[in-house]
Coordinates of C-alpha atoms and ligand atoms in Angstrom, one line a residue:
M30 CA 94.6 86.1 96.1
K31 CA 92.0 84.7 98.2
L32 CA 92.3 84.0 101.9
S33 CA 92.2 80.1 101.3
H34 CA 94.4 80.0 98.4
L35 CA 96.9 82.1 100.8
V36 CA 96.7 79.3 103.7
F37 CA 97.1 76.7 101.1
A38 CA 100.3 78.5 99.8
V39 CA 101.6 79.3 103.6
S40 CA 100.9 75.7 104.6
A41 CA 103.0 74.5 101.3
L42 CA 105.6 76.7 102.5
A43 CA 105.7 75.4 106.0
A44 CA 105.6 71.8 104.3
G45 CA 109.0 72.8 102.3
A46 CA 110.4 74.2 105.5
T47 CA 109.8 70.8 107.1
S48 CA 111.5 68.9 104.0
Y49 CA 114.4 71.6 103.9
A50 CA 115.1 70.9 107.6
Q51 CA 115.4 67.0 106.9
Q52 CA 117.8 67.8 103.7
A53 CA 119.9 70.6 105.9
P54 CA 119.3 70.5 109.3
K55 CA 120.1 73.7 110.9
A56 CA 118.3 73.9 114.0
E57 CA 119.0 77.5 114.9
D58 CA 117.6 78.4 111.9
Q59 CA 114.3 76.6 112.6
I60 CA 114.3 78.1 116.0
R61 CA 114.6 81.3 115.0
Y62 CA 112.0 81.0 112.4
R63 CA 109.3 79.7 114.9
Q64 CA 110.2 82.9 117.5
S65 CA 109.9 85.2 114.3
I66 CA 106.4 83.3 113.7
M67 CA 105.5 83.8 117.2
N68 CA 106.3 87.2 117.4
V69 CA 104.3 88.3 114.4
M70 CA 101.5 86.6 115.2
G71 CA 101.5 88.0 118.7
R72 CA 101.7 91.7 117.3
Q73 CA 99.0 91.0 115.4
F74 CA 97.1 89.5 117.8
G75 CA 97.7 91.8 120.2
M76 CA 96.3 94.9 118.1
L77 CA 93.0 92.9 117.9
S78 CA 93.1 92.6 121.6
A79 CA 93.8 96.1 122.3
M80 CA 90.5 96.9 120.0
A81 CA 88.6 94.2 121.7
K82 CA 89.4 95.8 125.2
G83 CA 88.9 99.2 124.1
D84 CA 92.3 100.3 124.5
A85 CA 92.6 101.2 121.0
P86 CA 89.7 102.5 118.5
Y87 CA 88.2 99.8 116.7
N88 CA 88.9 99.9 112.9
K89 CA 87.4 97.2 110.5
D90 CA 89.8 97.3 107.8
A91 CA 92.8 97.2 110.2
A92 CA 90.9 94.4 112.3
V93 CA 90.1 92.3 109.2
K94 CA 93.8 92.7 108.0
A95 CA 95.5 91.6 111.2
A96 CA 92.9 88.6 111.7
A97 CA 93.9 87.0 108.2
L98 CA 97.5 87.5 109.0
A99 CA 97.0 86.0 112.7
E100 CA 95.2 83.5 111.0
T101 CA 97.6 82.6 108.5
L102 CA 100.5 82.5 110.5
S103 CA 98.9 80.1 113.0
A104 CA 99.1 77.6 110.9
L105 CA 102.8 77.5 110.5
P106 CA 105.0 76.9 114.2
G107 CA 103.5 73.2 114.1
P108 CA 106.7 71.3 112.3
L109 CA 108.9 74.0 113.7
F110 CA 108.7 72.4 117.2
G111 CA 109.5 68.8 115.7
P112 CA 112.2 66.3 116.7
G113 CA 115.6 67.5 117.2
L114 CA 114.4 71.4 117.4
D115 CA 114.5 71.3 121.2
K116 CA 117.9 73.0 121.1
G117 CA 120.4 74.7 118.8
A118 CA 119.5 78.5 119.9
P119 CA 118.3 80.8 122.6
T120 CA 114.7 79.8 123.3
K121 CA 112.1 79.8 125.7
A122 CA 110.5 76.2 124.3
G123 CA 109.9 74.0 127.4
T124 CA 111.4 70.6 127.3
K125 CA 108.0 69.2 127.8
I126 CA 107.0 70.1 124.5
W127 CA 109.3 66.9 123.1
S128 CA 108.4 64.5 125.9
E129 CA 104.5 64.9 125.4
P130 CA 104.2 66.0 121.5
D131 CA 100.8 64.7 121.4
K132 CA 99.6 67.0 124.2
F133 CA 101.6 69.9 123.1
K134 CA 99.9 69.5 119.4
A135 CA 96.6 69.4 120.8
A136 CA 97.3 72.8 122.4
L137 CA 98.2 73.8 119.2
E138 CA 95.3 72.5 117.4
K139 CA 93.0 74.2 120.0
M140 CA 94.7 77.6 119.2
Q141 CA 94.5 77.0 115.3
G142 CA 90.8 76.0 115.8
E143 CA 89.6 79.0 117.7
M144 CA 91.9 81.2 115.1
K145 CA 90.2 79.7 112.3
K146 CA 87.2 82.0 113.4
L147 CA 88.8 85.2 113.6
P148 CA 88.9 86.4 110.4
A149 CA 85.0 86.2 110.3
A150 CA 84.6 87.5 113.7
A151 CA 86.8 90.5 113.3
G152 CA 84.4 92.4 111.2
D153 CA 82.5 93.3 114.3
V154 CA 83.9 94.7 117.7
A155 CA 81.1 92.4 119.6
T156 CA 82.3 89.0 117.8
L157 CA 85.9 90.3 117.7
K158 CA 85.8 90.2 121.5
T159 CA 84.6 86.6 121.8
A160 CA 86.8 85.7 119.4
V161 CA 89.8 87.4 121.0
G162 CA 88.8 85.8 124.3
E163 CA 88.9 82.4 123.4
I164 CA 92.1 82.7 121.0
G165 CA 93.6 84.3 124.2
K166 CA 92.9 81.6 126.5
A167 CA 94.6 78.9 124.1
C168 CA 97.5 81.2 123.9
K169 CA 97.5 81.4 127.3
G170 CA 97.2 77.5 128.2
C171 CA 100.3 76.7 125.9
H172 CA 102.4 79.2 127.4
D173 CA 101.6 78.2 131.0
D174 CA 102.6 74.6 130.1
Y175 CA 105.3 74.8 127.4
R176 CA 106.8 78.2 127.4
E177 CA 109.8 78.9 129.8
K178 CA 110.0 82.5 131.4
E179 CA 113.5 82.8 130.6
F180 CA 115.8 81.7 127.4
R181 CA 117.6 78.9 127.9
N182 CA 120.0 77.3 125.4
Ligands
HEC14 C1 101.0 75.1 121.3 C2 101.7 76.0 122.4 C3 101.7 77.5 121.7 C4 100.4 78.1 121.7 C5 99.1 77.9 121.1 C6 100.8 79.6 121.6 N1 102.2 79.6 121.4 FE1 103.3 81.4 121.5 N2 104.7 80.4 122.1 C7 105.1 79.1 122.5 C8 106.4 78.6 122.7 C9 106.8 77.2 123.1 C10 106.9 79.7 122.7 C11 108.7 79.7 122.8 C12 109.3 79.5 121.6 C13 110.9 79.6 121.4 O1 111.4 80.3 122.3 O2 111.2 78.8 120.7 C14 106.2 81.0 122.2 C15 106.7 82.3 122.2 C16 105.9 83.0 121.8 C17 106.3 84.6 121.6 C18 107.4 85.1 121.6 C19 108.1 86.1 122.8 C20 108.7 85.5 123.6 O3 109.8 85.6 123.9 O4 108.3 84.4 124.5 C21 104.9 85.4 121.4 C22 104.9 86.9 121.2 C23 103.9 84.4 121.5 N3 104.4 82.9 121.6 C24 102.6 84.6 121.2 C25 101.3 83.8 121.2 C26 100.4 84.3 120.9 C27 99.5 85.6 120.8 C28 99.4 83.1 120.8 C29 98.3 82.9 120.6 C30 97.3 83.5 119.6 C31 100.3 82.1 121.2 N4 101.4 82.2 121.1 C32 100.0 80.7 121.1 C33 103.7 78.1 122.5 C34 102.7 78.5 122.1

């Protein structure tokens, strides 16, 4: 399957998750789902970051694979920070997400925009470094503003 098809399929899944939430709003499941996505995306990005820093040997095939996965996953969390998903399970999500949703959305879109460049950049260690640097800033920017240090209920 081409990556564009995969992204489309995954976006369709995310849209499905939203309408499912409207039918059966179980905040706990949605919160755990968004945390799972963040964790898998974080693990893939962490491998790329290690390669970019020289902490792990650069491997083109592994890098391209991790980049595609990270980019695909980056498209998913938006609806999982929607109305009513501020509580229901232990979460590090800051309540500011729900008081300034437009700014949060902009921070998410910034990261998604940088992520789009990652799959092409991952094929070469120099371009990978640049892409990882820009994405890392976008992750950190949002975490600084919208992620708490400790879980809350
Ligand atoms: C638009 C905001 C935003 C962006 C951008 C963002 N995150 Fe997050 N991230 C969050 C929030 C909020 C949580 C907490 C979610 C929860 O606990 O419900 C989180 C949680 C996580 C976690 C789970 C670990 C933990 O216990 O906190 C990891 C790993 C993670 N993010 C990695 C990343 C990486 C890597 C990127 C960049 C590629 C990224 N995030 C970009 C907002 C963001």
